Backbone as a chain_set.jsonl record, in Angstrom:
{"seq": "MSTGRDEHAEAAADIAAVERANTTFYEAMERGDYEELSGLWLPGEDLTVSCVHPGWPVLSGRGEVLRSYALIMANTDYIQFFLTDVGISMTGDTALVTCTENILSGGPAEDGNALGPLVGQLVVATNVFRRTPDGWKLWSHHGSPVLTENGEEGDEESSS", "coords": {"N": [[-83.539, -41.188, 173.261], [-85.651, -38.891, 174.867], [-86.602, -38.285, 178.23], [-89.574, -37.678, 180.183], [-88.812, -36.072, 182.288], [-86.509, -34.783, 181.281], [-87.645, -33.263, 179.192], [-89.304, -31.619, 180.703], [-87.382, -30.185, 182.144], [-86.082, -28.862, 180.046], [-88.185, -27.279, 179.075], [-88.63, -25.655, 181.316], [-86.188, -24.309, 181.397], [-86.322, -22.927, 178.978], [-88.514, -21.227, 179.471], [-87.454, -19.703, 181.568], [-85.383, -18.44, 180.165], [-86.833, -16.91, 178.308], [-88.192, -15.244, 180.063], [-86.005, -13.819, 181.095], [-85.176, -12.506, 178.727], [-87.409, -10.882, 178.274], [-87.362, -9.261, 180.586], [-84.894, -8.01, 180.172], [-85.49, -6.459, 177.931], [-87.209, -4.459, 179.031], [-85.452, -3.343, 180.917], [-83.46, -2.292, 179.256], [-84.934, -0.262, 178.03], [-85.43, 1.349, 180.292], [-82.837, 2.26, 180.864], [-82.355, 3.668, 178.596], [-80.928, 2.547, 176.549], [-80.314, 2.314, 173.469], [-78.834, 0.768, 171.616], [-78.629, -1.765, 172.85], [-81.363, -2.354, 173.06], [-82.042, -2.454, 170.338], [-80.693, -4.763, 169.569], [-82.269, -6.685, 170.71], [-84.442, -7.237, 169.165], [-85.837, -9.229, 166.493], [-83.575, -9.95, 163.888], [-83.086, -8.629, 160.542], [-85.529, -9.135, 157.904], [-86.891, -11.501, 157.753], [-88.984, -12.449, 159.333], [-91.38, -10.189, 159.739], [-91.105, -7.681, 162.077], [-93.245, -6.161, 164.536], [-94.937, -3.464, 166.204], [-97.001, -1.956, 168.63], [-97.489, 0.891, 170.219], [-99.133, 2.353, 173.063], [-101.898, 4.112, 171.885], [-100.779, 4.587, 169.411], [-100.484, 3.939, 165.845], [-100.199, 0.714, 164.161], [-96.89, -0.301, 163.865], [-94.692, -1.47, 161.458], [-92.001, -3.569, 160.509], [-88.473, -3.602, 160.999], [-86.963, -1.159, 160.858], [-88.901, 0.921, 161.137], [-90.035, 0.249, 163.629], [-87.791, 0.381, 165.367], [-87.085, 3.077, 165.029], [-89.228, 4.263, 166.34], [-88.686, 3.639, 169.011], [-86.291, 5.028, 169.353], [-87.254, 7.632, 169.148], [-89.003, 7.731, 171.376], [-87.146, 7.316, 173.454], [-85.553, 9.599, 173.131], [-87.251, 11.575, 173.985], [-87.932, 11.084, 176.578], [-86.972, 11.537, 179.755], [-86.876, 10.053, 182.062], [-87.812, 6.788, 182.882], [-89.483, 4.084, 184.321], [-90.253, 0.696, 184.751], [-92.521, -1.381, 186.372], [-93.226, -4.566, 186.416], [-96.119, -6.552, 186.469], [-98.365, -9.337, 186.931], [-97.229, -11.193, 185.138], [-97.191, -13.509, 182.549], [-96.237, -16.461, 180.865], [-96.303, -18.306, 177.916], [-95.647, -21.034, 175.728], [-94.95, -22.388, 172.474], [-93.315, -24.55, 170.514], [-90.851, -22.783, 168.829], [-91.719, -20.301, 169.576], [-92.677, -17.817, 171.867], [-94.999, -16.397, 174.112], [-95.522, -13.575, 175.969], [-97.364, -12.091, 178.456], [-98.202, -9.174, 180.296], [-98.584, -6.672, 182.862], [-97.635, -3.416, 182.552], [-96.553, -1.293, 184.852], [-96.006, 1.876, 184.781], [-93.741, 4.483, 185.447], [-92.959, 7.67, 184.612], [-91.119, 10.523, 183.312], [-90.658, 13.658, 181.766], [-88.652, 16.293, 180.278], [-88.186, 19.112, 182.43], [-90.038, 22.146, 182.464], [-89.272, 24.467, 183.712], [-86.534, 24.554, 183.936], [-85.551, 22.778, 185.802], [-84.087, 19.538, 186.46], [-85.782, 17.394, 185.89], [-89.091, 16.849, 184.839], [-92.509, 16.675, 186.151], [-93.402, 13.506, 187.509], [-95.227, 10.887, 185.978], [-97.718, 8.437, 186.27], [-98.703, 5.36, 184.733], [-100.768, 2.724, 183.535], [-100.298, -0.071, 181.526], [-101.3, -2.744, 179.548], [-99.523, -5.407, 178.196], [-98.398, -7.364, 175.415], [-95.871, -9.429, 174.493], [-94.164, -10.981, 171.944], [-91.911, -13.518, 171.374], [-89.266, -15.037, 169.479], [-87.351, -17.978, 169.098], [-83.925, -17.886, 168.373], [-80.669, -18.546, 166.891], [-79.12, -16.85, 168.401], [-80.407, -16.578, 170.807], [-83.51, -15.669, 172.488], [-85.577, -13.512, 170.711], [-87.353, -10.436, 170.231], [-90.361, -10.4, 168.464], [-92.789, -9.171, 168.272], [-94.376, -6.435, 169.885], [-97.03, -5.299, 171.811], [-98.819, -2.791, 173.26], [-101.426, -1.7, 175.339], [-103.4, 0.864, 176.765], [-104.627, 0.84, 180.133], [-107.888, 1.31, 181.089], [-109.643, 3.495, 183.353], [-112.047, 2.859, 185.991], [-114.385, 4.264, 185.272], [-114.347, 4.232, 182.57], [-112.781, 6.118, 181.347], [-109.555, 7.123, 180.196], [-106.66, 7.608, 182.174], [-106.948, 10.531, 184.067], [-109.584, 10.832, 186.504], [-111.565, 12.581, 186.029], [-114.493, 13.359, 184.281], [-115.544, 14.313, 181.001], [-118.182, 16.147, 180.732]], "CA": [[-84.914, -40.832, 173.586], [-85.701, -38.054, 176.057], [-87.611, -38.651, 179.215], [-90.453, -36.589, 180.588], [-88.047, -35.182, 183.161], [-85.667, -33.969, 180.411], [-88.521, -32.309, 178.508], [-89.738, -30.637, 181.701], [-86.227, -29.326, 182.44], [-85.879, -28.007, 178.875], [-89.269, -26.287, 179.051], [-88.378, -24.701, 182.399], [-85.043, -23.487, 180.988], [-86.814, -22.015, 177.947], [-89.354, -20.214, 180.113], [-86.548, -18.807, 182.292], [-84.666, -17.638, 179.164], [-87.795, -15.932, 177.779], [-88.414, -14.259, 181.123], [-84.812, -12.948, 181.108], [-85.223, -11.659, 177.532], [-88.457, -9.89, 178.505], [-86.848, -8.328, 181.588], [-83.826, -7.251, 179.526], [-86.16, -5.477, 177.084], [-87.651, -3.329, 179.848], [-84.278, -2.713, 181.519], [-82.822, -1.477, 178.21], [-85.762, 0.947, 177.921], [-85.185, 2.19, 181.467], [-81.507, 2.867, 180.739], [-82.264, 4.408, 177.347], [-79.851, 1.901, 175.801], [-80.861, 2.025, 172.148], [-78.072, -0.316, 170.984], [-79.07, -3.036, 173.442], [-82.749, -2.57, 172.667], [-82.038, -2.863, 168.924], [-80.231, -6.142, 169.502], [-83.266, -7.59, 171.29], [-85.471, -7.499, 168.158], [-85.438, -10.141, 165.425], [-82.806, -9.283, 162.837], [-83.541, -8.798, 159.164], [-86.961, -9.042, 157.616], [-87.448, -12.833, 157.526], [-90.285, -12.333, 159.988], [-91.529, -8.751, 159.958], [-91.427, -7.306, 163.45], [-94.299, -5.155, 164.645], [-95.054, -2.835, 167.507], [-98.089, -1.011, 168.858], [-97.402, 1.643, 171.465], [-100.467, 2.858, 173.394], [-102.353, 5.274, 171.14], [-100.088, 4.7, 168.128], [-100.881, 2.931, 164.851], [-99.289, -0.425, 164.053], [-95.61, -0.05, 163.213], [-94.216, -2.732, 160.885], [-90.64, -3.557, 159.989], [-87.44, -3.266, 161.978], [-86.608, 0.261, 160.824], [-89.99, 1.731, 161.694], [-90.158, -0.071, 165.06], [-86.647, 0.916, 166.104], [-87.197, 4.552, 165.028], [-90.187, 4.653, 167.383], [-88.006, 3.573, 170.306], [-85.34, 6.139, 169.389], [-88.059, 8.818, 169.421], [-89.452, 7.657, 172.769], [-85.984, 7.517, 174.338], [-85.096, 10.985, 173.007], [-88.217, 12.475, 174.622], [-88.252, 10.602, 177.923], [-85.79, 11.661, 180.608], [-86.915, 9.024, 183.102], [-88.899, 5.81, 182.777], [-89.275, 2.873, 185.111], [-91.318, -0.282, 184.59], [-92.756, -2.397, 187.384], [-94.061, -5.552, 185.721], [-96.95, -7.43, 187.291], [-99.233, -10.26, 186.183], [-96.448, -11.746, 184.025], [-97.524, -14.879, 182.161], [-95.458, -16.918, 179.71], [-96.706, -19.575, 177.319], [-94.751, -21.348, 174.62], [-95.193, -23.477, 171.548], [-92.167, -24.645, 169.618], [-89.855, -21.713, 168.915], [-92.417, -19.035, 169.809], [-93.111, -17.604, 173.25], [-95.92, -15.288, 174.311], [-95.445, -13.019, 177.313], [-98.344, -11.054, 178.767], [-97.877, -8.539, 181.567], [-99.036, -5.302, 183.089], [-96.544, -2.47, 182.739], [-96.841, -0.191, 185.757], [-94.964, 2.77, 184.277], [-93.505, 5.78, 186.065], [-92.097, 8.36, 183.648], [-91.041, 11.974, 183.388], [-89.958, 14.324, 180.672], [-87.88, 17.477, 180.688], [-88.907, 20.145, 183.177], [-90.172, 23.398, 181.725], [-88.689, 25.594, 184.447], [-85.091, 24.423, 184.067], [-85.163, 21.68, 186.68], [-83.565, 18.383, 185.713], [-86.825, 16.452, 185.501], [-90.46, 17.312, 185.009], [-93.304, 15.853, 187.062], [-93.525, 12.09, 187.17], [-96.584, 10.473, 185.624], [-97.912, 6.994, 186.319], [-99.601, 4.832, 183.712], [-100.88, 1.269, 183.438], [-100.409, -0.574, 180.164], [-101.212, -4.195, 179.411], [-98.644, -5.651, 177.048], [-98.129, -8.692, 174.895], [-94.581, -9.492, 173.808], [-93.981, -12.268, 171.283], [-90.5, -13.803, 171.154], [-88.907, -16.193, 168.649], [-86.043, -18.546, 169.399], [-82.948, -17.743, 167.298], [-79.363, -19.044, 167.332], [-78.585, -15.876, 169.361], [-81.315, -16.458, 171.947], [-84.892, -15.259, 172.245], [-85.653, -12.146, 170.179], [-88.705, -9.898, 170.098], [-91.01, -10.422, 167.153], [-93.866, -8.192, 168.324], [-94.764, -5.833, 171.175], [-98.308, -4.58, 171.71], [-99.214, -2.212, 174.534], [-102.722, -1.013, 175.361], [-103.626, 1.509, 178.058], [-105.693, 0.327, 180.993], [-108.854, 2.368, 181.363], [-110.127, 3.568, 184.728], [-113.356, 2.23, 186.192], [-115.483, 4.968, 184.62], [-114.207, 4.153, 181.121], [-111.891, 7.161, 180.845], [-108.143, 6.864, 180.403], [-105.941, 8.623, 182.947], [-107.647, 11.226, 185.147], [-110.918, 10.334, 186.742], [-112.553, 13.605, 185.682], [-115.15, 13.051, 183.004], [-115.91, 15.512, 180.245], [-119.633, 16.102, 180.551]], "C": [[-84.936, -40.015, 174.872], [-86.816, -38.523, 176.976], [-88.483, -37.447, 179.511], [-89.73, -35.576, 181.445], [-87.16, -34.248, 182.335], [-86.493, -32.896, 179.712], [-88.982, -31.222, 179.46], [-88.602, -29.659, 182.015], [-85.961, -28.37, 181.28], [-86.94, -26.918, 178.814], [-89.044, -25.229, 180.129], [-87.222, -23.775, 182.037], [-85.471, -22.488, 179.919], [-87.639, -20.894, 178.552], [-88.477, -19.207, 180.865], [-85.798, -17.9, 181.31], [-85.578, -16.568, 178.565], [-88.054, -14.849, 178.822], [-87.23, -13.297, 181.218], [-84.826, -12.0, 179.911], [-86.253, -10.552, 177.706], [-87.984, -8.826, 179.492], [-85.772, -7.432, 180.983], [-84.395, -6.16, 178.625], [-86.553, -4.239, 177.896], [-86.474, -2.61, 180.505], [-83.542, -1.837, 180.503], [-83.601, -0.181, 178.0], [-85.49, 1.896, 179.086], [-83.852, 2.926, 181.366], [-81.381, 3.742, 179.497], [-81.165, 3.854, 176.462], [-80.385, 1.429, 174.45], [-80.143, 0.852, 171.477], [-78.506, -1.676, 171.539], [-80.496, -3.351, 173.006], [-82.832, -3.048, 171.213], [-81.648, -4.323, 168.774], [-81.219, -7.153, 170.041], [-84.358, -7.97, 170.294], [-84.94, -8.466, 167.116], [-84.665, -9.38, 164.362], [-83.446, -9.488, 161.473], [-85.045, -8.692, 159.028], [-87.572, -10.409, 157.324], [-88.854, -12.921, 158.125], [-90.432, -10.863, 160.328], [-91.921, -8.474, 161.401], [-92.525, -6.244, 163.423], [-94.363, -4.635, 166.071], [-96.276, -1.928, 167.514], [-97.86, -0.392, 170.229], [-98.803, 2.158, 171.776], [-100.793, 4.143, 172.628], [-101.697, 5.463, 169.786], [-100.697, 3.711, 167.138], [-99.883, 1.771, 164.87], [-98.037, 0.005, 163.299], [-95.086, -1.391, 162.73], [-92.831, -2.561, 160.295], [-89.663, -3.045, 161.025], [-87.133, -1.779, 162.018], [-87.645, 1.136, 161.49], [-90.125, 1.505, 163.205], [-89.013, 0.554, 165.839], [-86.626, 2.44, 166.107], [-88.152, 5.018, 166.129], [-89.535, 4.639, 168.76], [-86.977, 4.685, 170.438], [-86.069, 7.437, 169.739], [-88.521, 8.849, 170.881], [-88.287, 7.943, 173.712], [-85.489, 8.959, 174.297], [-85.997, 11.957, 173.76], [-88.639, 12.043, 176.015], [-86.987, 10.657, 178.768], [-85.728, 10.553, 181.653], [-88.077, 8.092, 182.813], [-88.522, 4.589, 183.596], [-90.501, 1.985, 184.953], [-91.348, -1.212, 185.78], [-93.721, -3.383, 186.747], [-94.824, -6.401, 186.72], [-97.753, -8.329, 186.353], [-98.512, -10.871, 184.979], [-96.849, -13.202, 183.799], [-96.751, -15.248, 180.909], [-96.035, -18.239, 179.222], [-95.868, -19.774, 176.064], [-95.317, -22.444, 173.751], [-94.032, -23.475, 170.562], [-91.168, -23.541, 169.876], [-90.472, -20.337, 169.108], [-92.875, -18.967, 171.264], [-93.957, -16.341, 173.315], [-95.821, -14.847, 175.765], [-96.53, -11.962, 177.439], [-97.971, -10.466, 180.126], [-98.589, -7.203, 181.667], [-97.803, -4.463, 183.352], [-97.065, -1.355, 183.644], [-95.715, 0.811, 185.521], [-94.94, 4.07, 185.084], [-92.541, 6.506, 185.136], [-92.137, 9.869, 183.864], [-90.246, 12.514, 182.226], [-89.187, 15.512, 181.192], [-88.76, 18.479, 181.432], [-88.946, 21.429, 182.357], [-89.448, 24.551, 182.406], [-87.18, 25.443, 184.673], [-84.633, 23.352, 185.036], [-84.745, 20.484, 185.835], [-84.67, 17.478, 185.183], [-88.195, 17.042, 185.777], [-91.223, 16.41, 185.959], [-93.389, 14.413, 186.566], [-94.991, 11.743, 186.947], [-96.645, 8.956, 185.68], [-98.908, 6.555, 185.264], [-99.606, 3.311, 183.799], [-101.094, 0.89, 181.985], [-100.38, -2.094, 180.234], [-100.44, -4.459, 178.127], [-98.592, -7.126, 176.695], [-96.826, -8.602, 174.124], [-94.429, -10.898, 173.239], [-92.501, -12.411, 170.954], [-90.351, -15.019, 170.252], [-87.516, -16.665, 169.063], [-85.146, -18.375, 168.163], [-81.646, -18.387, 167.781], [-78.713, -18.12, 168.372], [-79.489, -15.666, 170.561], [-82.693, -15.997, 171.525], [-84.923, -13.796, 171.837], [-87.108, -11.729, 170.025], [-89.165, -9.936, 168.646], [-92.077, -9.327, 167.128], [-94.068, -7.712, 169.757], [-96.064, -5.087, 170.937], [-98.68, -4.104, 173.108], [-100.528, -1.462, 174.4], [-102.934, -0.385, 176.729], [-104.754, 0.831, 178.819], [-106.609, 1.489, 181.321], [-109.276, 2.327, 182.824], [-111.528, 2.981, 184.795], [-114.483, 2.929, 185.442], [-115.339, 5.009, 183.101], [-113.319, 5.213, 180.523], [-110.448, 6.743, 181.101], [-107.56, 7.976, 181.264], [-106.769, 9.202, 184.062], [-109.073, 10.729, 185.283], [-111.992, 11.39, 186.47], [-113.205, 13.21, 184.368], [-115.512, 14.356, 182.31], [-117.399, 15.434, 179.941], [-120.094, 17.286, 179.769]], "O": [[-84.312, -40.4, 175.861], [-87.826, -39.077, 176.542], [-88.156, -36.324, 179.126], [-89.985, -34.376, 181.356], [-87.062, -33.059, 182.639], [-86.077, -31.739, 179.648], [-89.048, -30.05, 179.091], [-88.827, -28.455, 182.137], [-85.651, -27.2, 181.5], [-86.628, -25.761, 178.532], [-89.245, -24.04, 179.883], [-87.269, -22.582, 182.337], [-85.042, -21.334, 179.94], [-87.475, -19.732, 178.18], [-88.724, -18.003, 180.809], [-85.6, -16.718, 181.592], [-85.14, -15.441, 178.338], [-88.125, -13.666, 178.488], [-87.423, -12.094, 181.4], [-84.521, -10.816, 180.059], [-86.002, -9.408, 177.328], [-88.179, -7.631, 179.266], [-85.741, -6.231, 181.249], [-83.848, -5.059, 178.561], [-86.266, -3.111, 177.497], [-86.5, -1.387, 180.636], [-83.056, -0.761, 180.851], [-83.004, 0.879, 177.815], [-85.338, 3.101, 178.889], [-83.758, 4.094, 181.744], [-80.406, 4.48, 179.357], [-80.536, 4.597, 175.708], [-80.845, 0.296, 174.308], [-80.789, 0.026, 170.832], [-78.724, -2.622, 170.781], [-80.8, -4.482, 172.628], [-83.61, -3.95, 170.9], [-82.211, -5.039, 167.946], [-81.036, -8.356, 169.853], [-85.116, -8.909, 170.534], [-83.734, -8.523, 166.876], [-85.059, -8.28, 163.977], [-84.245, -10.404, 161.277], [-85.738, -8.219, 159.929], [-88.642, -10.492, 156.72], [-89.786, -13.411, 157.487], [-89.666, -10.343, 161.14], [-92.939, -8.969, 161.886], [-92.708, -5.534, 162.435], [-93.905, -5.283, 167.012], [-96.554, -1.225, 166.541], [-98.013, -1.047, 171.26], [-99.59, 2.38, 170.857], [-100.064, 5.132, 172.712], [-102.026, 6.412, 169.074], [-101.353, 2.752, 167.544], [-98.844, 1.85, 165.526], [-98.12, 0.601, 162.225], [-95.036, -2.35, 163.5], [-92.525, -1.548, 159.667], [-89.985, -2.167, 161.827], [-87.05, -1.194, 163.098], [-87.314, 1.993, 162.31], [-90.306, 2.456, 163.966], [-89.24, 1.193, 166.867], [-86.192, 3.042, 167.089], [-87.916, 6.041, 166.771], [-89.794, 5.518, 169.583], [-86.803, 5.233, 171.527], [-85.572, 8.243, 170.526], [-88.436, 9.886, 171.539], [-88.423, 8.72, 174.657], [-85.05, 9.489, 175.318], [-85.559, 13.045, 174.135], [-89.598, 12.579, 176.57], [-86.039, 9.91, 178.524], [-84.642, 10.16, 182.08], [-89.19, 8.539, 182.534], [-87.382, 4.126, 183.563], [-91.637, 2.455, 185.011], [-90.32, -1.773, 186.162], [-94.897, -3.074, 186.559], [-94.258, -6.905, 187.69], [-97.808, -8.104, 185.144], [-99.114, -11.048, 183.92], [-96.848, -14.015, 184.723], [-96.624, -14.436, 179.992], [-96.233, -19.171, 180.002], [-95.439, -18.814, 175.424], [-96.06, -23.312, 174.211], [-93.809, -22.489, 169.859], [-90.691, -23.374, 170.997], [-89.83, -19.321, 168.837], [-93.393, -19.939, 171.814], [-93.662, -15.344, 172.655], [-96.011, -15.648, 176.68], [-96.607, -11.044, 176.623], [-97.482, -11.179, 181.002], [-99.121, -6.68, 180.688], [-97.02, -4.754, 184.256], [-97.919, -0.567, 183.238], [-94.599, 0.619, 186.004], [-95.978, 4.669, 185.362], [-91.433, 6.028, 184.893], [-93.043, 10.41, 184.498], [-89.285, 11.898, 181.765], [-89.08, 15.717, 182.401], [-89.931, 18.663, 181.099], [-87.995, 21.751, 181.644], [-89.053, 25.511, 181.744], [-86.613, 26.136, 185.518], [-83.442, 23.043, 185.092], [-85.021, 20.432, 184.637], [-84.508, 16.86, 184.131], [-88.426, 17.655, 186.819], [-90.649, 15.475, 186.518], [-93.442, 14.15, 185.364], [-95.876, 12.243, 187.641], [-95.743, 8.269, 185.201], [-99.844, 7.284, 184.938], [-98.587, 2.689, 184.097], [-101.951, 1.447, 181.299], [-99.525, -2.669, 180.908], [-100.674, -3.817, 177.104], [-98.723, -8.004, 177.548], [-96.693, -7.79, 173.208], [-94.549, -11.885, 173.963], [-91.908, -11.531, 170.329], [-91.193, -15.917, 170.255], [-86.626, -15.861, 169.341], [-85.559, -18.682, 167.045], [-81.531, -18.736, 168.956], [-77.854, -18.558, 169.136], [-79.35, -14.667, 171.267], [-83.001, -15.943, 170.334], [-84.367, -12.939, 172.525], [-87.978, -12.548, 169.729], [-88.436, -9.55, 167.732], [-92.26, -8.644, 166.12], [-93.947, -8.481, 170.71], [-96.186, -4.332, 169.973], [-98.838, -4.909, 174.026], [-100.72, -0.685, 173.464], [-102.678, -1.024, 177.749], [-105.706, 0.319, 178.231], [-106.152, 2.536, 181.78], [-109.27, 1.271, 183.456], [-112.12, 2.647, 183.769], [-115.436, 2.277, 185.016], [-116.085, 5.71, 182.416], [-113.11, 5.224, 179.31], [-110.153, 6.088, 182.1], [-107.917, 9.144, 181.108], [-107.251, 8.466, 184.922], [-109.688, 10.271, 184.32], [-113.182, 11.133, 186.655], [-112.522, 12.772, 183.442], [-115.754, 15.374, 182.959], [-117.822, 14.746, 179.013], [-121.29, 17.428, 179.511]]}, "num_chains": 1, "name": "protein.A"}
């Protein structure tokens, strides 16, 4: 029979493992490591993975989701995530992570320089993880842009 202390220690270890899995996801994106990123998603189609990138339709299935990341990585020369407001909740073998992605990114420069101008963006994200024999794996990622105070995304100029 387990004691309350044992259950608390197990829950804390699970939360720490989910937090590491979440951090690893963003670090793989920053490095453009497609192989590592692919290994972070649930394997097979037992539970269909899904992804919503800001402004994109729902992507369902491992192939479609992973193709989207390959496309993003191929067209992004630099990306860095600063995660804030990270919250983790769990029930059984499922963990829910919410966070704000403070993103700094840049694409290819048009004038031949190594990197184009850097752009900042705020995205609120929900990442759902499932416990597997190989650790915590992503089941779903959903990112939504944060709107500015005047209701417009991005620049504060309004189109009147």
